[in-house]
Amino acid sequence: METGKVEANLGNLNREFNLPYIPDLIALKAAGTEKEKIKEINLEFHHQEYARLRERLVLAADNSHLPDAPSAKDALNDLLIRVRLNKS
């Protein structure tokens, strides 16, 4: 919300926010199997961090210049139809 760009890669995103525990979480998750829960974790710390980061996200949303609703829904739908029909 701060940049107007979507970054879905947590490692890339953390280059900006530099949270020291993120590389360890990524490594733990990558070492496990799909949908496996991470067992070696301080849940209390991460609950507190979740609350802190969620509050930061709410503040970012309040201060964002992004529209409240998507504005390209029709154009995106048209693109999706063309791609599905292989007419792009």
Coordinates of N, CA and C in Angstrom, one line a residue:
M1 N 0.8 -1.2 0.0 CA 0.0 0.0 0.0 C 0.9 1.3 0.0
E2 N 2.0 1.2 0.5 CA 2.9 2.3 0.6 C 3.5 2.7 -0.8
T3 N 3.7 1.7 -1.6 CA 4.3 1.9 -2.9 C 3.4 1.8 -4.1
G4 N 2.2 1.2 -3.9 CA 1.2 1.0 -4.9 C 1.6 -0.2 -5.8
K5 N 2.6 -1.0 -5.4 CA 3.0 -2.2 -6.1 C 2.7 -3.4 -5.3
V6 N 2.4 -4.5 -6.0 CA 2.2 -5.8 -5.3 C 3.5 -6.6 -5.3
E7 N 4.0 -7.0 -4.2 CA 5.2 -7.8 -4.1 C 4.8 -9.1 -3.3
A8 N 4.6 -10.2 -4.0 CA 4.2 -11.4 -3.3 C 5.3 -12.3 -2.8
N9 N 6.6 -12.0 -3.2 CA 7.7 -12.7 -2.7 C 8.2 -12.2 -1.4
L10 N 8.0 -13.0 -0.3 CA 8.4 -12.5 1.0 C 9.8 -12.1 1.2
G11 N 10.7 -12.9 0.5 CA 12.1 -12.5 0.6 C 12.4 -11.1 0.0
N12 N 11.8 -10.9 -1.2 CA 12.0 -9.6 -1.8 C 11.4 -8.5 -1.0
L13 N 10.2 -8.7 -0.4 CA 9.5 -7.7 0.4 C 10.3 -7.4 1.6
N14 N 11.0 -8.4 2.2 CA 11.7 -8.2 3.4 C 13.0 -7.4 3.2
R15 N 13.4 -7.2 1.9 CA 14.6 -6.3 1.6 C 14.3 -4.9 2.0
E16 N 13.0 -4.5 1.9 CA 12.6 -3.2 2.3 C 12.3 -3.1 3.8
F17 N 11.7 -4.1 4.4 CA 11.3 -3.9 5.8 C 12.3 -4.5 6.8
N18 N 13.2 -5.4 6.3 CA 14.3 -5.9 7.0 C 14.0 -6.4 8.4
L19 N 13.0 -7.3 8.4 CA 12.6 -8.0 9.7 C 13.6 -9.1 9.9
P20 N 14.4 -9.2 11.0 CA 15.4 -10.1 11.1 C 15.0 -11.6 11.2
Y21 N 13.8 -11.9 11.5 CA 13.3 -13.2 11.7 C 12.7 -13.8 10.4
I22 N 12.5 -13.0 9.4 CA 11.9 -13.5 8.2 C 12.8 -14.6 7.4
P23 N 14.1 -14.4 7.3 CA 14.9 -15.4 6.6 C 14.8 -16.8 7.3
D24 N 14.8 -16.8 8.6 CA 14.7 -18.0 9.4 C 13.3 -18.7 9.2
L25 N 12.2 -17.9 9.1 CA 10.9 -18.4 8.9 C 10.8 -19.0 7.5
I26 N 11.4 -18.3 6.5 CA 11.4 -18.8 5.1 C 12.1 -20.2 5.1
A27 N 13.3 -20.2 5.7 CA 14.1 -21.4 5.7 C 13.4 -22.6 6.4
L28 N 12.7 -22.3 7.5 CA 12.0 -23.4 8.2 C 10.8 -23.9 7.3
K29 N 10.1 -23.0 6.7 CA 9.0 -23.4 5.9 C 9.5 -24.1 4.6
A30 N 10.6 -23.7 4.0 CA 11.1 -24.3 2.8 C 11.6 -25.7 3.1
A31 N 12.1 -25.9 4.4 CA 12.6 -27.3 4.7 C 11.5 -28.3 5.0
G32 N 10.3 -27.8 5.2 CA 9.2 -28.8 5.5 C 8.5 -29.2 4.3
T33 N 7.4 -29.9 4.5 CA 6.6 -30.3 3.4 C 5.4 -29.4 3.2
E34 N 4.7 -29.5 2.1 CA 3.6 -28.6 1.8 C 2.6 -28.7 2.9
K35 N 2.1 -27.6 3.4 CA 1.1 -27.5 4.5 C 1.5 -28.0 5.8
E36 N 2.8 -28.3 6.0 CA 3.3 -28.7 7.3 C 3.4 -27.5 8.2
K37 N 3.0 -27.7 9.4 CA 3.1 -26.6 10.4 C 4.5 -26.5 10.9
I38 N 5.0 -25.2 11.2 CA 6.3 -25.0 11.7 C 6.2 -25.3 13.2
K39 N 7.0 -26.2 13.7 CA 6.9 -26.6 15.1 C 7.9 -25.8 16.0
E40 N 9.1 -25.4 15.5 CA 10.1 -24.8 16.3 C 9.9 -23.2 16.2
I41 N 8.9 -22.7 16.9 CA 8.6 -21.3 16.8 C 8.1 -20.7 18.1
N42 N 8.4 -19.5 18.3 CA 7.9 -18.8 19.5 C 6.6 -18.1 19.1
L43 N 5.5 -18.8 19.4 CA 4.2 -18.3 19.0 C 3.9 -17.0 19.7
E44 N 4.2 -16.8 20.9 CA 3.9 -15.5 21.6 C 4.5 -14.3 20.8
F45 N 5.8 -14.5 20.5 CA 6.5 -13.4 19.8 C 5.8 -13.1 18.4
H46 N 5.5 -14.2 17.7 CA 4.9 -14.0 16.4 C 3.4 -13.5 16.5
H47 N 2.7 -13.8 17.5 CA 1.4 -13.2 17.7 C 1.5 -11.7 17.9
Q48 N 2.5 -11.3 18.7 CA 2.8 -9.9 19.0 C 3.2 -9.1 17.7
E49 N 4.1 -9.8 16.9 CA 4.5 -9.2 15.6 C 3.4 -9.1 14.7
Y50 N 2.5 -10.1 14.6 CA 1.3 -10.0 13.8 C 0.5 -8.8 14.1
A51 N 0.2 -8.6 15.4 CA -0.6 -7.5 15.8 C 0.1 -6.2 15.5
R52 N 1.4 -6.1 15.7 CA 2.1 -4.9 15.4 C 2.1 -4.6 13.9
L53 N 2.4 -5.6 13.0 CA 2.4 -5.4 11.6 C 1.0 -5.2 11.0
R54 N 0.0 -5.8 11.6 CA -1.4 -5.5 11.2 C -1.8 -4.1 11.4
E55 N -1.4 -3.5 12.6 CA -1.6 -2.1 12.9 C -0.9 -1.2 11.9
R56 N 0.3 -1.6 11.5 CA 1.0 -0.8 10.5 C 0.3 -0.9 9.2
L57 N -0.3 -2.0 8.8 CA -1.0 -2.2 7.6 C -2.3 -1.3 7.6
V58 N -3.0 -1.3 8.7 CA -4.2 -0.5 8.9 C -3.8 1.0 8.7
L59 N -2.7 1.4 9.3 CA -2.3 2.8 9.1 C -1.9 3.1 7.7
A60 N -1.2 2.2 7.0 CA -0.9 2.4 5.6 C -2.1 2.5 4.8
A61 N -3.1 1.7 5.1 CA -4.4 1.7 4.3 C -5.1 3.1 4.5
D62 N -5.0 3.6 5.7 CA -5.7 4.9 6.0 C -5.0 6.0 5.3
N63 N -3.7 5.9 5.0 CA -2.9 6.9 4.4 C -2.6 6.7 2.9
S64 N -3.1 5.6 2.4 CA -2.8 5.2 1.0 C -3.6 6.1 0.0
H65 N -2.9 6.3 -1.1 CA -3.5 7.1 -2.2 C -4.2 6.1 -3.2
L66 N -4.2 4.8 -2.9 CA -4.8 3.8 -3.7 C -6.3 4.0 -3.6
P67 N -7.1 3.6 -4.7 CA -8.5 3.7 -4.6 C -9.1 2.6 -3.6
D68 N -10.2 2.9 -3.1 CA -10.9 2.0 -2.2 C -11.3 0.7 -2.9
A69 N -11.6 0.8 -4.2 CA -12.1 -0.4 -4.9 C -11.3 -0.4 -6.2
P70 N -11.1 -1.6 -6.8 CA -10.4 -1.8 -8.0 C -11.1 -1.0 -9.1
S71 N -10.4 -0.4 -10.0 CA -11.0 0.3 -11.1 C -10.8 -0.3 -12.5
A72 N -10.2 -1.4 -12.5 CA -9.9 -2.1 -13.8 C -10.6 -3.4 -13.9
K73 N -11.7 -3.6 -13.2 CA -12.4 -4.9 -13.1 C -12.9 -5.3 -14.5
D74 N -13.5 -4.4 -15.3 CA -14.0 -4.8 -16.6 C -12.9 -5.1 -17.6
A75 N -11.8 -4.3 -17.5 CA -10.7 -4.6 -18.4 C -10.0 -5.9 -18.1
L76 N -9.9 -6.2 -16.8 CA -9.3 -7.4 -16.4 C -10.2 -8.6 -16.8
N77 N -11.5 -8.5 -16.7 CA -12.4 -9.5 -17.1 C -12.2 -9.8 -18.6
D78 N -12.2 -8.7 -19.4 CA -12.0 -8.8 -20.9 C -10.7 -9.5 -21.2
L79 N -9.6 -9.2 -20.5 CA -8.3 -9.8 -20.7 C -8.4 -11.3 -20.4
L80 N -9.0 -11.6 -19.3 CA -9.2 -13.0 -18.9 C -10.0 -13.8 -19.9
I81 N -11.0 -13.3 -20.4 CA -11.8 -14.0 -21.5 C -11.0 -14.2 -22.7
R82 N -10.2 -13.1 -23.2 CA -9.4 -13.3 -24.4 C -8.3 -14.3 -24.2
V83 N -7.7 -14.4 -23.0 CA -6.7 -15.4 -22.7 C -7.3 -16.8 -22.7
R84 N -8.4 -16.9 -22.1 CA -9.1 -18.2 -22.1 C -9.5 -18.7 -23.5
L85 N -9.9 -17.8 -24.3 CA -10.3 -18.1 -25.6 C -9.1 -18.1 -26.6
N86 N -7.9 -17.8 -26.0 CA -6.6 -17.8 -26.8 C -6.7 -16.8 -27.9
K87 N -7.3 -15.6 -27.6 CA -7.4 -14.6 -28.6 C -6.7 -13.3 -28.1
S88 N -5.7 -13.5 -27.3 CA -5.0 -12.3 -26.8 C -4.1 -11.8 -27.9

